[in-house]
XYZ file of C-alpha atoms in Angstrom:
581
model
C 9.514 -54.473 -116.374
C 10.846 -56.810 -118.595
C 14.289 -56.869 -116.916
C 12.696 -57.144 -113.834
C 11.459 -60.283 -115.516
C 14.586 -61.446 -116.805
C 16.446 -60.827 -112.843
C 13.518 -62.735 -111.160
C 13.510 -65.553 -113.582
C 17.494 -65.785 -113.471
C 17.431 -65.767 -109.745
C 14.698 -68.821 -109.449
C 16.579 -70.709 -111.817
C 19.879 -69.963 -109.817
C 17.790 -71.171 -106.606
C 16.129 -74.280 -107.976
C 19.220 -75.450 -109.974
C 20.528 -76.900 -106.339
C 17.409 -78.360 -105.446
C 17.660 -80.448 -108.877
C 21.528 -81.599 -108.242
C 20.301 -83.000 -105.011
C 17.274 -84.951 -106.438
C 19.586 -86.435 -108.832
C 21.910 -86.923 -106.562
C 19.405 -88.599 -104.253
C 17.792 -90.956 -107.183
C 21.215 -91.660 -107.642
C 21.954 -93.022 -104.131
C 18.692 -94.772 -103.970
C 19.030 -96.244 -107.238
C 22.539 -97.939 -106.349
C 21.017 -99.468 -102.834
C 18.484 -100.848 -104.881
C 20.538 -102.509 -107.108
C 22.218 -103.712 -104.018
C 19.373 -105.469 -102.695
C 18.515 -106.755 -106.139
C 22.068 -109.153 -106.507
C 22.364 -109.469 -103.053
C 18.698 -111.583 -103.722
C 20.257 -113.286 -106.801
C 23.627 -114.305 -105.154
C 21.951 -116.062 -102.197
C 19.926 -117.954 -103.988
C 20.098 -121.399 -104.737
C 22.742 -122.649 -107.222
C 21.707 -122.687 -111.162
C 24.908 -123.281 -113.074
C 23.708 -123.883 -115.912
C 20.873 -120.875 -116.752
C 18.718 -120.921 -119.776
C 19.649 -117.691 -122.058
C 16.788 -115.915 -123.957
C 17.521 -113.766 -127.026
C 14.539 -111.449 -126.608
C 15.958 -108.057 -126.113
C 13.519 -107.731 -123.735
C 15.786 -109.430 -121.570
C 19.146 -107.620 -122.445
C 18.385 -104.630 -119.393
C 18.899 -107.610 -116.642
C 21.321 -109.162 -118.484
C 23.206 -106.137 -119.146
C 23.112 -105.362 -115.427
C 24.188 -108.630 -113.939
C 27.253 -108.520 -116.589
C 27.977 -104.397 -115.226
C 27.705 -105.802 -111.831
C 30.864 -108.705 -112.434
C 32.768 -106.182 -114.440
C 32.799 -103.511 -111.731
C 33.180 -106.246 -108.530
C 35.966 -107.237 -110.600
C 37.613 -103.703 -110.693
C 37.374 -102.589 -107.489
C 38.835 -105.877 -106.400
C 42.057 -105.290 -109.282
C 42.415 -101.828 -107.745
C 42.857 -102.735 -104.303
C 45.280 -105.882 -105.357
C 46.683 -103.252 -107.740
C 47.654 -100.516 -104.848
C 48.765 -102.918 -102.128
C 50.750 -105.642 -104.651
C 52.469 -102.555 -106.475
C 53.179 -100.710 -102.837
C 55.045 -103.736 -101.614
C 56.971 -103.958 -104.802
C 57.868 -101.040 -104.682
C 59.627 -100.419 -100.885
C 60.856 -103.790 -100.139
C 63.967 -104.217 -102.266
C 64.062 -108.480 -100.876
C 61.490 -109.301 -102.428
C 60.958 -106.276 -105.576
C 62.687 -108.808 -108.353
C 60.483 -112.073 -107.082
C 56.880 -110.225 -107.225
C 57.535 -108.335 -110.418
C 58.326 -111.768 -112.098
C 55.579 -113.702 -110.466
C 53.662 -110.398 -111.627
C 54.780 -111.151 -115.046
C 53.845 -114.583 -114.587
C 50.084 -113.989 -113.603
C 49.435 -111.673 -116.563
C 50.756 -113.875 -119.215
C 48.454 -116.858 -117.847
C 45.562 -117.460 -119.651
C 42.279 -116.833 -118.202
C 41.040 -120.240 -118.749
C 44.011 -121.737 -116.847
C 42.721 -120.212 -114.085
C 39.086 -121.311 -114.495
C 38.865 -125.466 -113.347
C 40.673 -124.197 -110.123
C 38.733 -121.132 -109.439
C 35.499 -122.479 -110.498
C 36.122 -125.706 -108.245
C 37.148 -123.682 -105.242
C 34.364 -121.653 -105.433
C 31.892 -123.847 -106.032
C 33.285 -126.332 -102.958
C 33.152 -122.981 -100.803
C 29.761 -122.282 -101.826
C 28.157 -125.612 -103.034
C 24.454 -124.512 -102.742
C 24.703 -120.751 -103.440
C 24.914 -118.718 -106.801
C 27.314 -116.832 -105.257
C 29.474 -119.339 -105.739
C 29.110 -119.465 -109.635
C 29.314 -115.726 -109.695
C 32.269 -114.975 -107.489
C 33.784 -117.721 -110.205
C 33.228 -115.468 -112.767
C 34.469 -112.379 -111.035
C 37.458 -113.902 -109.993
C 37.894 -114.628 -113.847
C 37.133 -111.264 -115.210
C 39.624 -109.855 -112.237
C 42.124 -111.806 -113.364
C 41.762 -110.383 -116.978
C 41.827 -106.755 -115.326
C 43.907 -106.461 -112.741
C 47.916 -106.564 -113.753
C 48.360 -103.718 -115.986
C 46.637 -101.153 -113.138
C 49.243 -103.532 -110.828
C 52.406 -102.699 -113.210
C 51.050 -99.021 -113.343
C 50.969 -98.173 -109.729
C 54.257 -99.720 -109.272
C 55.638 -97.957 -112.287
C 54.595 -94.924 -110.788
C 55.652 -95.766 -107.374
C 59.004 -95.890 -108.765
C 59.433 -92.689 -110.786
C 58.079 -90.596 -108.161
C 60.878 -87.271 -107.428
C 63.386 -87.509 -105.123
C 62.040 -83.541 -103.885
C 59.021 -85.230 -103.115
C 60.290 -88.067 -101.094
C 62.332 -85.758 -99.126
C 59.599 -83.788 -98.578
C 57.402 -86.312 -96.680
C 60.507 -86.947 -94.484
C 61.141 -83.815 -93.325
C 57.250 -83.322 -92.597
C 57.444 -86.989 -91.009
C 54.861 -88.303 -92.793
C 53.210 -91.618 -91.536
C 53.217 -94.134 -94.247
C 48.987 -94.091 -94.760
C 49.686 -90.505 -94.923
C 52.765 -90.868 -97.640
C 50.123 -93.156 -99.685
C 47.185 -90.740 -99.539
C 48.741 -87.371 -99.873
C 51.767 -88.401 -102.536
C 51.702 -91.632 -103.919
C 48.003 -91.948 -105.031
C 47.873 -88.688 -106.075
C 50.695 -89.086 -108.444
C 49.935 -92.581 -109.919
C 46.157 -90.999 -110.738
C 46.234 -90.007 -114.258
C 48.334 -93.764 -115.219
C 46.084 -95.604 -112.187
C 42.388 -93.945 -114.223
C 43.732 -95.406 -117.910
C 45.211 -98.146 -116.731
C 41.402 -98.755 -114.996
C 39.261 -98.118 -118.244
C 41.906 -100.386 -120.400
C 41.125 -102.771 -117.566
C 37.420 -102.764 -117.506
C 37.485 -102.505 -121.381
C 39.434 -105.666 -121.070
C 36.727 -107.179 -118.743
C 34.531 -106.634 -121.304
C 36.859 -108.547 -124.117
C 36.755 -111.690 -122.018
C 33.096 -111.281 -121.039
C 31.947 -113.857 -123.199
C 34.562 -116.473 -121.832
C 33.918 -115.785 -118.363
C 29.930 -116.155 -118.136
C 29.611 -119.354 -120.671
C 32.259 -121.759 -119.978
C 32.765 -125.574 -119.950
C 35.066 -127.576 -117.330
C 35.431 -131.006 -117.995
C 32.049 -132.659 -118.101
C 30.086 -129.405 -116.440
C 29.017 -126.482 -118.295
C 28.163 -123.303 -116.621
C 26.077 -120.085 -118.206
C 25.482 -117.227 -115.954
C 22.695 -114.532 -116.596
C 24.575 -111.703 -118.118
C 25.425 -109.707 -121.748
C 28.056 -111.994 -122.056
C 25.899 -115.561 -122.362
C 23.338 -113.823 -124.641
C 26.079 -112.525 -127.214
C 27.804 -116.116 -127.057
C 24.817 -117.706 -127.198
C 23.233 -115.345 -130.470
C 26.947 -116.307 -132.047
C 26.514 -120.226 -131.521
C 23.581 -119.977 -132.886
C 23.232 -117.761 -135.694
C 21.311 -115.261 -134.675
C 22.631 -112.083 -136.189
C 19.730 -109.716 -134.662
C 20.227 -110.995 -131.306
C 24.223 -110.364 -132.015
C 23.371 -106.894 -132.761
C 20.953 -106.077 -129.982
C 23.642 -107.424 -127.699
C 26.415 -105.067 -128.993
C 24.278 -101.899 -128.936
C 23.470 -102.522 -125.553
C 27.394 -102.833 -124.980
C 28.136 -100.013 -126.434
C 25.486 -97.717 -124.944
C 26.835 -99.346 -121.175
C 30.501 -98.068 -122.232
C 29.124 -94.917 -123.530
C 27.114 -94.318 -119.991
C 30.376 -95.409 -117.874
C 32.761 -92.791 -119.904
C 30.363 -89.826 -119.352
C 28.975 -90.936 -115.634
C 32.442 -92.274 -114.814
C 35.865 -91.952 -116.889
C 35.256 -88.576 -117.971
C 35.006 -86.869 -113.990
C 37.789 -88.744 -112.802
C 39.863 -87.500 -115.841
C 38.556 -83.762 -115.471
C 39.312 -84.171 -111.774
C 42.863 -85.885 -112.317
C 44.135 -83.104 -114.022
C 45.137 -81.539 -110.789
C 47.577 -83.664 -110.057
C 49.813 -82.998 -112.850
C 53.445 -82.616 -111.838
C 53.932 -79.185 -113.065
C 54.790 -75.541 -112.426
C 52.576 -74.249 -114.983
C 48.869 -74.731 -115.268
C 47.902 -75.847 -118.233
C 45.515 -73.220 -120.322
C 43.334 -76.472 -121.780
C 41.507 -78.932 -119.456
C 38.697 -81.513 -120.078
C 35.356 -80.502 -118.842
C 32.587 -83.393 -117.233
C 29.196 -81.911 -116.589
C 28.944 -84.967 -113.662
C 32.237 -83.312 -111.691
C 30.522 -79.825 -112.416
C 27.262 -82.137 -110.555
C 29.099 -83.558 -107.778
C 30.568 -79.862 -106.796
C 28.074 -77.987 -106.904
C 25.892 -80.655 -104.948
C 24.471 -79.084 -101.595
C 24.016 -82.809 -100.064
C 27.156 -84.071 -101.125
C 29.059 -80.903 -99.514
C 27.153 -81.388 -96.473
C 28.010 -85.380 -96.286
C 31.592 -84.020 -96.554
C 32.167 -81.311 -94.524
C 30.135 -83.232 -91.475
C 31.642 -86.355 -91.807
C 34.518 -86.811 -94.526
C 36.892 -83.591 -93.501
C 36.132 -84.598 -89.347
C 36.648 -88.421 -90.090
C 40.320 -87.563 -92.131
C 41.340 -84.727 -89.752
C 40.655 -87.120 -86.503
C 43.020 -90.421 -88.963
C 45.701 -87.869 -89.526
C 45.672 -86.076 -86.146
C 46.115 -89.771 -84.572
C 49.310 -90.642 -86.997
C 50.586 -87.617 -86.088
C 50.706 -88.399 -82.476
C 51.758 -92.181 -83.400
C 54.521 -90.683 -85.668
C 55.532 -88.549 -82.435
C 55.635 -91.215 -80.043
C 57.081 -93.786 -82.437
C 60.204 -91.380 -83.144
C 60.262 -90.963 -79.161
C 61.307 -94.829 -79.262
C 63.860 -94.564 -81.441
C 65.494 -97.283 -78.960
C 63.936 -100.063 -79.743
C 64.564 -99.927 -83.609
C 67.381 -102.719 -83.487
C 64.986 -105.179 -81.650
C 62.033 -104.519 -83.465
C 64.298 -104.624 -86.671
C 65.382 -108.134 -85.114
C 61.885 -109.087 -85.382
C 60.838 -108.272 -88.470
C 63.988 -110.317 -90.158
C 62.456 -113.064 -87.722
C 59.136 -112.747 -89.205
C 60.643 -112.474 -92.591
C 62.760 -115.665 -92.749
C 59.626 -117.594 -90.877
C 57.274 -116.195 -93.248
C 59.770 -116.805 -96.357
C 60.002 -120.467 -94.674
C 56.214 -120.550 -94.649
C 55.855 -119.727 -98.740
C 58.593 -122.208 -99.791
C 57.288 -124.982 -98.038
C 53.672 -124.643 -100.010
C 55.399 -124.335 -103.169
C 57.492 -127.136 -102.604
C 54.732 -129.527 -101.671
C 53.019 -127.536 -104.558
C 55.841 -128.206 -107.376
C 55.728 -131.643 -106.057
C 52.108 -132.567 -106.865
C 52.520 -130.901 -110.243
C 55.640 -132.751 -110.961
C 53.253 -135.768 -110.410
C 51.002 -134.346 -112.162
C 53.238 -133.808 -115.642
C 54.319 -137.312 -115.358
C 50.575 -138.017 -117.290
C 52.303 -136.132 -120.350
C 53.302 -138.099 -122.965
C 56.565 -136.904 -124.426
C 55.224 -136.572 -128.219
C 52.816 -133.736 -126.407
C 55.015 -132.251 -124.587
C 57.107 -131.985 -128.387
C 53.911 -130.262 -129.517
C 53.764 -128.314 -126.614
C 57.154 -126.393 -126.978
C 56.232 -126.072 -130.815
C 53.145 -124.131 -130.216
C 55.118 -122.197 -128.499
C 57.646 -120.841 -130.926
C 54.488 -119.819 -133.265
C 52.317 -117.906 -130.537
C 55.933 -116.418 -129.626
C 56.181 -115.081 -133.256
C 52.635 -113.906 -133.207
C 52.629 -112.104 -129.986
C 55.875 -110.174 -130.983
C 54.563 -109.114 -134.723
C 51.316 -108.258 -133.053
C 53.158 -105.684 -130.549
C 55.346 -104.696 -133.039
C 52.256 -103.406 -135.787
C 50.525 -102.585 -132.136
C 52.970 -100.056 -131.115
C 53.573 -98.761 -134.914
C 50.174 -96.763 -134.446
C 49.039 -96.270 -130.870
C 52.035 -93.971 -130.010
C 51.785 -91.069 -132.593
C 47.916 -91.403 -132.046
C 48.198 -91.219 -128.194
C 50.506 -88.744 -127.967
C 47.980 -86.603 -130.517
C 44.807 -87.697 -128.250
C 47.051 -86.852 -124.892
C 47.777 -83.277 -126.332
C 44.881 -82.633 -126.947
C 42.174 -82.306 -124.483
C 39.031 -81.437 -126.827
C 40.240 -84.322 -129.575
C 40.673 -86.793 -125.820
C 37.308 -85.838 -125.038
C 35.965 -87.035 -128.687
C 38.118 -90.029 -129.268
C 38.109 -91.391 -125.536
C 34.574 -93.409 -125.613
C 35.126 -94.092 -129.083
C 38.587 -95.930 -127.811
C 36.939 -97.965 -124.671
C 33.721 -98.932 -127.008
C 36.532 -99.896 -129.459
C 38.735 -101.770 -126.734
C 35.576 -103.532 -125.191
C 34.143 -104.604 -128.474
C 34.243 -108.746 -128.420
C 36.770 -108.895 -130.741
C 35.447 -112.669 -130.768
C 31.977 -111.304 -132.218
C 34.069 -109.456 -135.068
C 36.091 -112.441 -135.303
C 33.920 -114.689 -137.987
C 34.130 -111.405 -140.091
C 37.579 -111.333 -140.592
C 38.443 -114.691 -140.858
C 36.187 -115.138 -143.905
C 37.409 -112.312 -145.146
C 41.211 -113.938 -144.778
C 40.134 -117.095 -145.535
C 39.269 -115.455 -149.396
C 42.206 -114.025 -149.633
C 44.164 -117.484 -148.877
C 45.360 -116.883 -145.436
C 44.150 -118.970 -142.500
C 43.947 -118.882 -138.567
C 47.252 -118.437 -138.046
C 47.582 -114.568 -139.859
C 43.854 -114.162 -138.429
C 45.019 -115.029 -134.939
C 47.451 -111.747 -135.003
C 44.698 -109.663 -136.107
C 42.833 -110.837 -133.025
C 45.316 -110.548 -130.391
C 45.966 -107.081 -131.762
C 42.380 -105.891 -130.959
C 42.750 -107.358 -127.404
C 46.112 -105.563 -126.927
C 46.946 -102.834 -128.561
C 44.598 -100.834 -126.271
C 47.032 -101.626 -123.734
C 49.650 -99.721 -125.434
C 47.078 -96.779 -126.363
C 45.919 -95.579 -122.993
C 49.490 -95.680 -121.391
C 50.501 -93.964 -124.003
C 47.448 -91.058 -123.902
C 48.076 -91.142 -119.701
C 52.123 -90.733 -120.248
C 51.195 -87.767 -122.947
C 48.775 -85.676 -120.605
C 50.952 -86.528 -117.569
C 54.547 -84.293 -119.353
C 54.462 -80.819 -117.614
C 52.977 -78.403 -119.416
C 55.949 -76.336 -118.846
C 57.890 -78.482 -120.673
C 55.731 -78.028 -123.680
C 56.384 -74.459 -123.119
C 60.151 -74.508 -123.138
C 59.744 -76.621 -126.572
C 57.423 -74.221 -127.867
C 59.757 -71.335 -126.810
C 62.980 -72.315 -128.593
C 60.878 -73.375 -131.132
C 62.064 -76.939 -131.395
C 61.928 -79.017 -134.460
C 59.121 -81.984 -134.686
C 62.253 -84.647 -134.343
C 63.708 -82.595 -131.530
C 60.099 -82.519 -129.583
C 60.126 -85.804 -129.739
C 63.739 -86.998 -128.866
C 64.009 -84.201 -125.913
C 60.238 -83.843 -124.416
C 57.796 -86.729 -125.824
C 59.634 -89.767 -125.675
C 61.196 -89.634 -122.729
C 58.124 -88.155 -121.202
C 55.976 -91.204 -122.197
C 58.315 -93.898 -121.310
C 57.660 -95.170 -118.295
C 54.064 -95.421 -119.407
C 55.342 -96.673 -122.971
C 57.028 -99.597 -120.910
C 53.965 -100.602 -118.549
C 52.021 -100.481 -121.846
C 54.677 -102.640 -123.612
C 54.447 -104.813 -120.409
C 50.971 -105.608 -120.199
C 50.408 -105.916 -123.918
C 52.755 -108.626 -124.011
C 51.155 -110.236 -121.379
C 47.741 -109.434 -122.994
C 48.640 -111.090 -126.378
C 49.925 -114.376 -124.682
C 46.385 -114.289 -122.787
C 44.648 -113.608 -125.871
C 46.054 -116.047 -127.544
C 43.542 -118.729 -126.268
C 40.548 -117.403 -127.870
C 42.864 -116.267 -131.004
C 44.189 -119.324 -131.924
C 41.203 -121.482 -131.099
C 37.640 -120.416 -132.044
C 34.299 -122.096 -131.774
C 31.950 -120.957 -135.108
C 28.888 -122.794 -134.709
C 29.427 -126.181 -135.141
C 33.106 -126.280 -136.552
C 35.893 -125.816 -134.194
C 38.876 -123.702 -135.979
C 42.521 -123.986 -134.699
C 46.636 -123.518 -135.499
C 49.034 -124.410 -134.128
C 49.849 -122.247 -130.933
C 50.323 -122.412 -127.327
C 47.051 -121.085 -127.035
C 44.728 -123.261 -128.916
C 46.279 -126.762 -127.225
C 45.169 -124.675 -123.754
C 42.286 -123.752 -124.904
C 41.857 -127.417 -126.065
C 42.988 -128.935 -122.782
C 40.332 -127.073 -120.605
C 37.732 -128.127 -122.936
C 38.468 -131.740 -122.729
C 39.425 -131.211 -118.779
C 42.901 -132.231 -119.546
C 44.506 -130.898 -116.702
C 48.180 -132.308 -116.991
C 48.599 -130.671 -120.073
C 46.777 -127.731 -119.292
C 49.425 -127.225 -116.187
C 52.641 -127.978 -118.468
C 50.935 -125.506 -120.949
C 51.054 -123.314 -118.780
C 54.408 -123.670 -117.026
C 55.774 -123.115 -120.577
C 54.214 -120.141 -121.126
C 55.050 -118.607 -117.630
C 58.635 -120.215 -118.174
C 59.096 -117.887 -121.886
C 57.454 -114.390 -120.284
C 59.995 -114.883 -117.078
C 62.505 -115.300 -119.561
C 61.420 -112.035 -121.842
C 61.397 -110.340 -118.362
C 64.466 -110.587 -117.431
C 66.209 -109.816 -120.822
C 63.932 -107.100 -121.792
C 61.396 -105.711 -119.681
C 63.367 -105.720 -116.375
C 65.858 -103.631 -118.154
C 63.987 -100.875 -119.654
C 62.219 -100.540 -116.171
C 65.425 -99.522 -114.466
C 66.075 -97.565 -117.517
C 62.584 -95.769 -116.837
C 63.007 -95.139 -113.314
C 66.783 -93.656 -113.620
C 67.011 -91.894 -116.694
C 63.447 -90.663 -117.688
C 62.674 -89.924 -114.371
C 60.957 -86.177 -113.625
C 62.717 -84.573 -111.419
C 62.071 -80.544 -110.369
């Protein structure tokens, strides 16, 4: 009797457990259109630029969501930019060398060099919406996300095998097909990283991008960001820690609702021969599979939607290699379209260069003295902070990569550590330097290491899981020595992650360097000499001449570091440490 029980209470669980995945997975759906409706409201509403910030934490849940909201816009906005910027890169050899520089460029600028223009173009496109304010702010907080998932597609892109290549060809795969059935499948596990360094990093500049002055405006959005910049300015440590647990509890949600599927489900797209024995588990993947709505939604409409796209390139591909006639014209036209469209470009940036050149003649030459000054010291600082950066993240990422069960502990623990407002933390340590007789300017390292070292961290985790577990095996085999492992399998294994780490760290630190080298406390303004305090000081004071030649310096030293450094250990990457089967 009692087994009978057992059997009839085993099978009712086994019948209901279903049932409950699609509830949740209903609440779920209902919960996001919701939330849809809710800023949809908000944006197209009229225009408050300027919106009062309580400190009650009875206000942090709306807060908290508006912020989520910008954060994740934001994202999927960098991961689009990211997959069709790094594709072009990639196959189109004219023009490779000019976006990977202007790449280079874009990710060394300083987020509040983009804001006057940003905020003014949005605001003229918009002038009596809040959607105007807030696609401001998102276009901020994208442009603190998105270059290091472009540099990692790209990377990827170009270390792809040769096999694999080939492969498409002789299948005569369609381009959109090449894209969905190779390329995105490889760049996952660097593309999933690269994405929670990049919303970490979203939530590093939070507080910049939601309570921000230009010229004689000021503008304070709704959101976690305002209320922690807001407790800061004014004192209140309670408020300051209400704010941050709420942070933290948001990062902690997004890794286990999030980060932690798309890693468990990324693991089958490891380049390898052998499966590997050890994989990370998510309890939301195990959700999503076993979900009777969700399979339903994709067998009747996902599998007949991409059968019916891939049945019609097929037939394209036929009947385009059935013209193979009309390739010279066609390739006639597109150098036509080319040299119009390169025509096009350098007649903007000429009339461009020329209202900036009018623009620097403002500058008095004594600043511009200054200028190049400031930048010799943030140069030194950016290069000692990847240097102590790099000294740590790659034995620890190579440890978290090889380890699935320690990756599943440390992982939230790195993102809450990598979105922590390093400028919240920041009063802390400089006291605590300030007593031991060192100023802003050792503090200022310190702080542009916890905005990029992170960078370094994840590539290094994603280049560490990514190495073929058969390789491990041969290692293991022939029992290799620790210095052998790492000369023969781990190094070059993680180096074409180790470089798009390298990459956008740099680029990170010179961003970083406007809140490191200039910071508000209260009422006292504290600031060294750098590059990025006199930018930081320009956009306050809506300086714009010198906020431009600022800025042309700085792009001006990271095209330079390009092309001596980076540029070369990229080739290096994509010829010599390059998997091949």
């Amino acid at each position: 009797m009692r087994q009978r029980y057992t059997l009839s209470r085993e099978l009712v669980i086994e019948r209901s457990w279903p049932v409950f995945l699609d509830l949740l997975v209903a609440a779920g759906l209902l919960a996001g259109f919701y939330a849809i409706l809710w800023i949809a409201k908000f944006w197209f509403s009229g225009a408050i630029p300027e919106v009062e910030i309580y400190r009650s934490p009875s206000h942090l849940p709306l807060y908290a969501f508006y912020s989520t909201v910008r954060i994740f816009v934001a994202y999927l906005l960098s991961l689009g930019f990211a997959i069709g910027y790094g594709y072009v890169a990639a196959y189109n050899p004219r023009v490779e060398a000019l976006m990977i520089a202007t790449l280079d460029i874009l990710q060394s600028i300083p987020v509040l060099s983009f804001l006057p223009g940003v905020m003014l173009a949005m605001m003229s496109i918009f002038p009596s919406r809040q959607i105007g304010i807030e696609l401001g702010a998102i276009l901020l907080i994208f442009t603190g996300e998105v270059w290091n998932m472009a540099f990692s597609f790209y990377s990827s892109l170009k270390s792809i095998p040769r096999e694999l290549h080939e492969a498409c060809t002789v299948n005569n795969f369609s381009p959109l097909q090449r894209l969905f059935q190779l390329e995105l499948p490889y760049a996952t596990i660097g593309l999933i990283w690269n994405s929670m360094v990049s919303v970490a990093s979203g939530w590093f500049f939070l507080m910049v991008c939601e309570m921000f002055p230009v010229g004689s405006r000021n503008f304070r959005l709704p959101g976690l960001g305002s209320y922690l910049q807001t407790a800061a300015s004014s004192g209140d440590n309670v408020a300051m820690v209400y704010g941050i647990i709420t942070m933290i509890a948001i990062i902690v949600l997004t890794d286990q609702l999030l980060w932690r599927p798309l890693i468990a489900w990324s693991d089958k797209f490891k380049f390898e021969n052998v499966e590997s024995s050890t994989r990370i588990n998510s309890p939301i993947l195990h959700l999503i599979r076993h979900s009777n709505m969700l399979g339903v939604i994709q067998r009747n409409t996902l599998v007949p939607l991409g059968e019916m796209v891939y049945r019609g390139l097929a037939h394209r591909s036929e009947r385009r290699y059935a013209r193979n006639t009309s390739k010279t014209s066609s390739h006639r036209s597109s150098t036509a379209v080319f040299a119009v469209a390169s025509l096009a470009i350098a007649a903007v940036i000429g009339i461009a260069a020329f209202h900036a050149i009018t623009l620097l003649r403002l500058v008095h030459s004594h600043e511009v003295v200054l200028l190049f000054e400031g930048a010799a010291a943030t140069f030194l600082r950016v290069n000692v902070s990847l240097l102590l950066a790099t000294a740590w993240t790659i034995p620890v990422g190579v440890m978290i990569g090889f380890n699935p069960r320690l990756a599943s502990i440390t992982q939230p623990l790195a993102q809450i550590a990598a979105s922590f407002p390093a400028t919240a933390l920041f009063p802390v340590i400089l006291v605590a330097l300030m007593k031991l007789g060192m100023g802003l300017g050792i503090g200022s390292i310190a702080l542009m290491m916890l905005g990029t070292q992170w960078y370094i961290l994840f590539n290094v985790i994603a280049g560490a899981m990514a190495i073929p577990s058969d390789l491990k095996e041969v290692a293991r085999l022939f029992h290799f020595t620790s210095l052998q492992r790492w000369t023969t399998v781990i190094l070059p294994g993680i180096f074409p992650f180790l470089i798009t780490g390298l990459v956008t760290a740099s680029g990170g630190a010179w961003n970083a360097s406007i809140v490191a080298e200039y910071f508000q406390l209260k009422n006292r303004t504290l600031m060294t000499q750098g590059l990025g305090a006199q930018i930081s000081a320009a956009s306050n004071r809506g300086d714009f001449p010198t906020l431009l030649l600022a800025t042309i310096i700085m792009a001006l030293m990271v095209v330079t570091i390009n092309r001596l450094i980076w540029r070369r250990l990229y080739k290096l990457a994509e010829t010599k440490y390059r998997l091949e089967g």
